[in-house]
């Protein structure tokens, strides 16, 4: 039975005629019966938990030691003292601005009583972790509004790097229209203003199933994700949601909230995918911060890479190839310049570039573990002439047909086959394999966004096979690689160590070893870094790298991942110095990440004013009159022969000053103006896109200087020409 049919049997009003009304009418909708029933059961469980905790506090009456920021230690009472109470003792400002706590490094609710001796830290909105808590709480507000107003069946509502979104189900035909967002936004604002507390409840699996008996999404999550006897849910007003937390103390801490967009997403089921509605938003502690963000966003929209791509004729998208990009000649020039940059670094750093197939038997992905953990994001198909599954069958079953093929979503299994295709010796290690092959991932249509998320893309993907005693040196080299590239690209960056997730592969002892290696490398590197517990890949811990562009926006691009699992799964071995067979360690690493995504980030960061070495508008030659056209074409040919982008503007219908201005508005790094004097002396008169006049230069010397500036990849060629 499909989700829609199941939800109809549950009689959700939002799946039928739950249309939106005016803001005034929508502010006090009548709650659906299942929502009232769920809240009643939550209140029953909450009352029992409050009594249980009070009894424990009364029975134990135990003093615990709490270490505060700055080294101060204070006494607290187990099961009674909360982080918020201690924040009040430190300062009223901290108590007002804290969004959550960290207890022994783990996220913790401010109103949750402390249980044992602990190291206590406080998170504010100024930190990345604090923003994640704040925006996660905001998405609960959005979920509450969607339930009460639309009768929505909630799926998930995570925070993102720049805000939050919530996915929910309204029925096969019902969508959220853009014109309806203001009404939903008003409901969210009213719920925030009500200062409703977030209440954390521990519930057994049986209680969880009873709480969410009307929500097929939550029932499936409980079945798949809840492995222990209990899990946590949070209540906030009429909302009750399955969630690990932590959350804000109450919704009143959300001073400004804005809903930004609506789209669709897909939830994959054995019986076929279901289309969900996705609403995204952003929020801040104060209305003033929201207004400042809106001003910043206006500037960011002017720098949007899709807008720049259209105006500069770099790339476009077409409905006949959704999730893929068409790079035009100028865009391909930028793309190739980025790839050439990384290739030059590969040569300098001892990497060998390889090419691997795009299509593999799913047996490979079963061997690597990707089919179990990643199959929903893969494109699977069968060769022509074989029986195809019916449309009701999923291509993503746990056990694919023996002849099923899949497009590669990553390169690591193919590189393992390359390592294993002949005997290896310790003398070959470290073996560094780099691959720019096209990758395909089955992203939901609602998650696609210009160059930032595509179904077909390329990465500067590389894998390093090394001996265990070479691991530290290779990690240090990877970090140096990142630093060198990001410095040239003009990015600052921040790193985070992500440790083993709940569904990890392999033995815990190997994970502990790998995490210690990465932590030691980060400490030796000397730059600040954060800890992201449980956010590692299923095969190993990783260092995620977030760059910041010229607007201060974070982008996750580079990564360094340790992997002890694939060498085991592929039985990779090499002959060690003693003659015995030994197991290599695998490092996954990328610097740019997706080349397409990085191109989009760079376009927005520079606002279309590309540095010379990347620029698709390096030089335009402008003849003063028709008599100089022949010499202007010769100058253009000299530029092109030197590997530079040289265009010609001989439009006699415009004055010289108009053509110079047009070139500057198009962001040509340099203009070569040639008149009768320049023609006779074989020189060019040079101007920059910012109208700096560099004077008369010999043509050959000017071309040579541009070559030097391009080859050294300087960010300010116009200033130092």
PDB file of C-alpha atoms in Angstrom, residues 311-433:
ATOM      1  CA  UNK A 311      25.282  37.202 -18.125  1.00  0.00           C
ATOM      2  CA  UNK A 312      28.815  36.055 -18.984  1.00  0.00           C
ATOM      3  CA  UNK A 313      27.641  33.103 -21.106  1.00  0.00           C
ATOM      4  CA  UNK A 314      29.548  30.566 -19.022  1.00  0.00           C
ATOM      5  CA  UNK A 315      26.981  27.769 -18.673  1.00  0.00           C
ATOM      6  CA  UNK A 316      23.299  26.943 -18.734  1.00  0.00           C
ATOM      7  CA  UNK A 317      20.870  24.217 -17.664  1.00  0.00           C
ATOM      8  CA  UNK A 318      18.185  22.476 -19.693  1.00  0.00           C
ATOM      9  CA  UNK A 319      15.106  20.510 -18.689  1.00  0.00           C
ATOM     10  CA  UNK A 320      16.126  17.702 -21.069  1.00  0.00           C
ATOM     11  CA  UNK A 321      19.139  16.939 -18.859  1.00  0.00           C
ATOM     12  CA  UNK A 322      18.018  17.758 -15.298  1.00  0.00           C
ATOM     13  CA  UNK A 323      20.814  18.009 -12.776  1.00  0.00           C
ATOM     14  CA  UNK A 324      23.548  18.412 -15.394  1.00  0.00           C
ATOM     15  CA  UNK A 325      25.324  21.506 -16.666  1.00  0.00           C
ATOM     16  CA  UNK A 326      26.118  22.669 -20.198  1.00  0.00           C
ATOM     17  CA  UNK A 327      29.438  24.540 -20.138  1.00  0.00           C
ATOM     18  CA  UNK A 328      29.800  27.066 -22.942  1.00  0.00           C
ATOM     19  CA  UNK A 329      33.253  28.004 -24.341  1.00  0.00           C
ATOM     20  CA  UNK A 330      33.932  30.726 -21.767  1.00  0.00           C
ATOM     21  CA  UNK A 331      32.772  28.542 -18.881  1.00  0.00           C
ATOM     22  CA  UNK A 332      34.864  25.655 -20.166  1.00  0.00           C
ATOM     23  CA  UNK A 333      37.878  27.982 -20.109  1.00  0.00           C
ATOM     24  CA  UNK A 334      37.362  28.601 -16.370  1.00  0.00           C
ATOM     25  CA  UNK A 335      36.679  24.910 -15.756  1.00  0.00           C
ATOM     26  CA  UNK A 336      39.838  23.803 -17.561  1.00  0.00           C
ATOM     27  CA  UNK A 337      41.936  26.416 -15.759  1.00  0.00           C
ATOM     28  CA  UNK A 338      40.833  24.993 -12.395  1.00  0.00           C
ATOM     29  CA  UNK A 339      41.604  21.431 -13.485  1.00  0.00           C
ATOM     30  CA  UNK A 340      44.991  22.481 -14.925  1.00  0.00           C
ATOM     31  CA  UNK A 341      45.830  24.119 -11.593  1.00  0.00           C
ATOM     32  CA  UNK A 342      45.166  20.895  -9.700  1.00  0.00           C
ATOM     33  CA  UNK A 343      47.017  18.833 -12.326  1.00  0.00           C
ATOM     34  CA  UNK A 344      50.088  21.037 -11.871  1.00  0.00           C
ATOM     35  CA  UNK A 345      49.891  20.442  -8.118  1.00  0.00           C
ATOM     36  CA  UNK A 346      49.544  16.698  -8.728  1.00  0.00           C
ATOM     37  CA  UNK A 347      52.761  16.693 -10.744  1.00  0.00           C
ATOM     38  CA  UNK A 348      54.582  18.626  -8.042  1.00  0.00           C
ATOM     39  CA  UNK A 349      53.263  16.401  -5.240  1.00  0.00           C
ATOM     40  CA  UNK A 350      53.776  12.956  -6.763  1.00  0.00           C
ATOM     41  CA  UNK A 351      50.234  12.017  -7.825  1.00  0.00           C
ATOM     42  CA  UNK A 352      49.554   9.871 -10.897  1.00  0.00           C
ATOM     43  CA  UNK A 353      46.409  10.635 -12.867  1.00  0.00           C
ATOM     44  CA  UNK A 354      44.334   7.637 -13.991  1.00  0.00           C
ATOM     45  CA  UNK A 355      41.070   6.995 -15.836  1.00  0.00           C
ATOM     46  CA  UNK A 356      38.548   4.412 -14.705  1.00  0.00           C
ATOM     47  CA  UNK A 357      35.234   3.149 -16.171  1.00  0.00           C
ATOM     48  CA  UNK A 358      31.961   4.928 -15.502  1.00  0.00           C
ATOM     49  CA  UNK A 359      29.742   1.832 -15.381  1.00  0.00           C
ATOM     50  CA  UNK A 360      30.245  -1.090 -12.995  1.00  0.00           C
ATOM     51  CA  UNK A 361      28.427  -4.223 -11.933  1.00  0.00           C
ATOM     52  CA  UNK A 362      26.609  -3.744  -8.646  1.00  0.00           C
ATOM     53  CA  UNK A 363      28.773  -6.614  -7.364  1.00  0.00           C
ATOM     54  CA  UNK A 364      31.535  -4.018  -6.987  1.00  0.00           C
ATOM     55  CA  UNK A 365      29.319  -1.760  -4.900  1.00  0.00           C
ATOM     56  CA  UNK A 366      28.189  -4.690  -2.741  1.00  0.00           C
ATOM     57  CA  UNK A 367      31.822  -5.603  -2.133  1.00  0.00           C
ATOM     58  CA  UNK A 368      32.714  -2.022  -1.199  1.00  0.00           C
ATOM     59  CA  UNK A 369      29.667  -1.598   1.050  1.00  0.00           C
ATOM     60  CA  UNK A 370      28.254   1.285  -0.971  1.00  0.00           C
ATOM     61  CA  UNK A 371      25.218  -0.678  -2.157  1.00  0.00           C
ATOM     62  CA  UNK A 372      24.053  -1.138   1.419  1.00  0.00           C
ATOM     63  CA  UNK A 373      24.764   2.409   2.557  1.00  0.00           C
ATOM     64  CA  UNK A 374      24.459   4.465  -0.621  1.00  0.00           C
ATOM     65  CA  UNK A 375      22.224   2.630  -3.112  1.00  0.00           C
ATOM     66  CA  UNK A 376      19.402   5.180  -2.890  1.00  0.00           C
ATOM     67  CA  UNK A 377      21.756   7.788  -4.356  1.00  0.00           C
ATOM     68  CA  UNK A 378      22.935   5.632  -7.281  1.00  0.00           C
ATOM     69  CA  UNK A 379      21.681   5.265 -10.846  1.00  0.00           C
ATOM     70  CA  UNK A 380      21.170   1.542 -11.553  1.00  0.00           C
ATOM     71  CA  UNK A 381      20.266  -0.041 -14.893  1.00  0.00           C
ATOM     72  CA  UNK A 382      20.306  -3.317 -16.785  1.00  0.00           C
ATOM     73  CA  UNK A 383      21.992  -4.022 -20.146  1.00  0.00           C
ATOM     74  CA  UNK A 384      19.744  -4.122 -23.266  1.00  0.00           C
ATOM     75  CA  UNK A 385      18.072  -7.427 -24.051  1.00  0.00           C
ATOM     76  CA  UNK A 386      17.655  -8.497 -20.435  1.00  0.00           C
ATOM     77  CA  UNK A 387      14.379  -8.669 -18.560  1.00  0.00           C
ATOM     78  CA  UNK A 388      13.764  -5.317 -16.933  1.00  0.00           C
ATOM     79  CA  UNK A 389      12.018  -4.902 -13.585  1.00  0.00           C
ATOM     80  CA  UNK A 390       8.475  -3.588 -13.658  1.00  0.00           C
ATOM     81  CA  UNK A 391       7.899   0.053 -12.789  1.00  0.00           C
ATOM     82  CA  UNK A 392       6.618  -0.955  -9.362  1.00  0.00           C
ATOM     83  CA  UNK A 393       9.895  -2.641  -8.516  1.00  0.00           C
ATOM     84  CA  UNK A 394      12.767  -0.645  -7.132  1.00  0.00           C
ATOM     85  CA  UNK A 395      16.204  -0.540  -8.694  1.00  0.00           C
ATOM     86  CA  UNK A 396      17.518  -0.074  -5.182  1.00  0.00           C
ATOM     87  CA  UNK A 397      16.661  -3.380  -3.590  1.00  0.00           C
ATOM     88  CA  UNK A 398      18.958  -4.833  -0.983  1.00  0.00           C
ATOM     89  CA  UNK A 399      19.957  -7.667  -3.357  1.00  0.00           C
ATOM     90  CA  UNK A 400      20.170  -6.442  -6.959  1.00  0.00           C
ATOM     91  CA  UNK A 401      19.936  -8.788  -9.919  1.00  0.00           C
ATOM     92  CA  UNK A 402      23.268 -10.310 -10.889  1.00  0.00           C
ATOM     93  CA  UNK A 403      23.340  -8.414 -14.188  1.00  0.00           C
ATOM     94  CA  UNK A 404      22.470  -4.986 -12.712  1.00  0.00           C
ATOM     95  CA  UNK A 405      24.903  -2.174 -13.478  1.00  0.00           C
ATOM     96  CA  UNK A 406      25.327   1.194 -11.779  1.00  0.00           C
ATOM     97  CA  UNK A 407      26.963   4.476 -12.717  1.00  0.00           C
ATOM     98  CA  UNK A 408      29.778   5.255 -10.329  1.00  0.00           C
ATOM     99  CA  UNK A 409      28.983   7.869  -7.658  1.00  0.00           C
ATOM    100  CA  UNK A 410      32.621   7.854  -6.458  1.00  0.00           C
ATOM    101  CA  UNK A 411      36.012   6.553  -7.601  1.00  0.00           C
ATOM    102  CA  UNK A 412      37.396   4.718  -4.564  1.00  0.00           C
ATOM    103  CA  UNK A 413      36.269   1.133  -5.412  1.00  0.00           C
ATOM    104  CA  UNK A 414      37.695   1.458  -8.939  1.00  0.00           C
ATOM    105  CA  UNK A 415      41.012   2.645  -7.513  1.00  0.00           C
ATOM    106  CA  UNK A 416      41.034  -0.373  -5.208  1.00  0.00           C
ATOM    107  CA  UNK A 417      40.670  -2.612  -8.267  1.00  0.00           C
ATOM    108  CA  UNK A 418      43.551  -0.721  -9.844  1.00  0.00           C
ATOM    109  CA  UNK A 419      45.752  -1.294  -6.794  1.00  0.00           C
ATOM    110  CA  UNK A 420      44.843  -4.990  -6.717  1.00  0.00           C
ATOM    111  CA  UNK A 421      45.284  -5.793 -10.414  1.00  0.00           C
ATOM    112  CA  UNK A 422      48.907  -6.938  -9.869  1.00  0.00           C
ATOM    113  CA  UNK A 423      51.232  -7.691  -6.929  1.00  0.00           C
ATOM    114  CA  UNK A 424      52.485  -4.574  -5.106  1.00  0.00           C
ATOM    115  CA  UNK A 425      55.702  -3.865  -3.236  1.00  0.00           C
ATOM    116  CA  UNK A 426      56.455  -1.547  -0.329  1.00  0.00           C
ATOM    117  CA  UNK A 427      58.756   0.339  -2.731  1.00  0.00           C
ATOM    118  CA  UNK A 428      55.681   1.608  -4.620  1.00  0.00           C
ATOM    119  CA  UNK A 429      54.121   3.194  -1.550  1.00  0.00           C
ATOM    120  CA  UNK A 430      52.710   5.692  -1.086  1.00  0.00           C
ATOM    121  CA  UNK A 431      50.750   5.183  -4.315  1.00  0.00           C
ATOM    122  CA  UNK A 432      48.752   8.349  -5.076  1.00  0.00           C
ATOM    123  CA  UNK A 433      46.031   7.902  -7.731  1.00  0.00           C
TER     124      UNK A 433
END
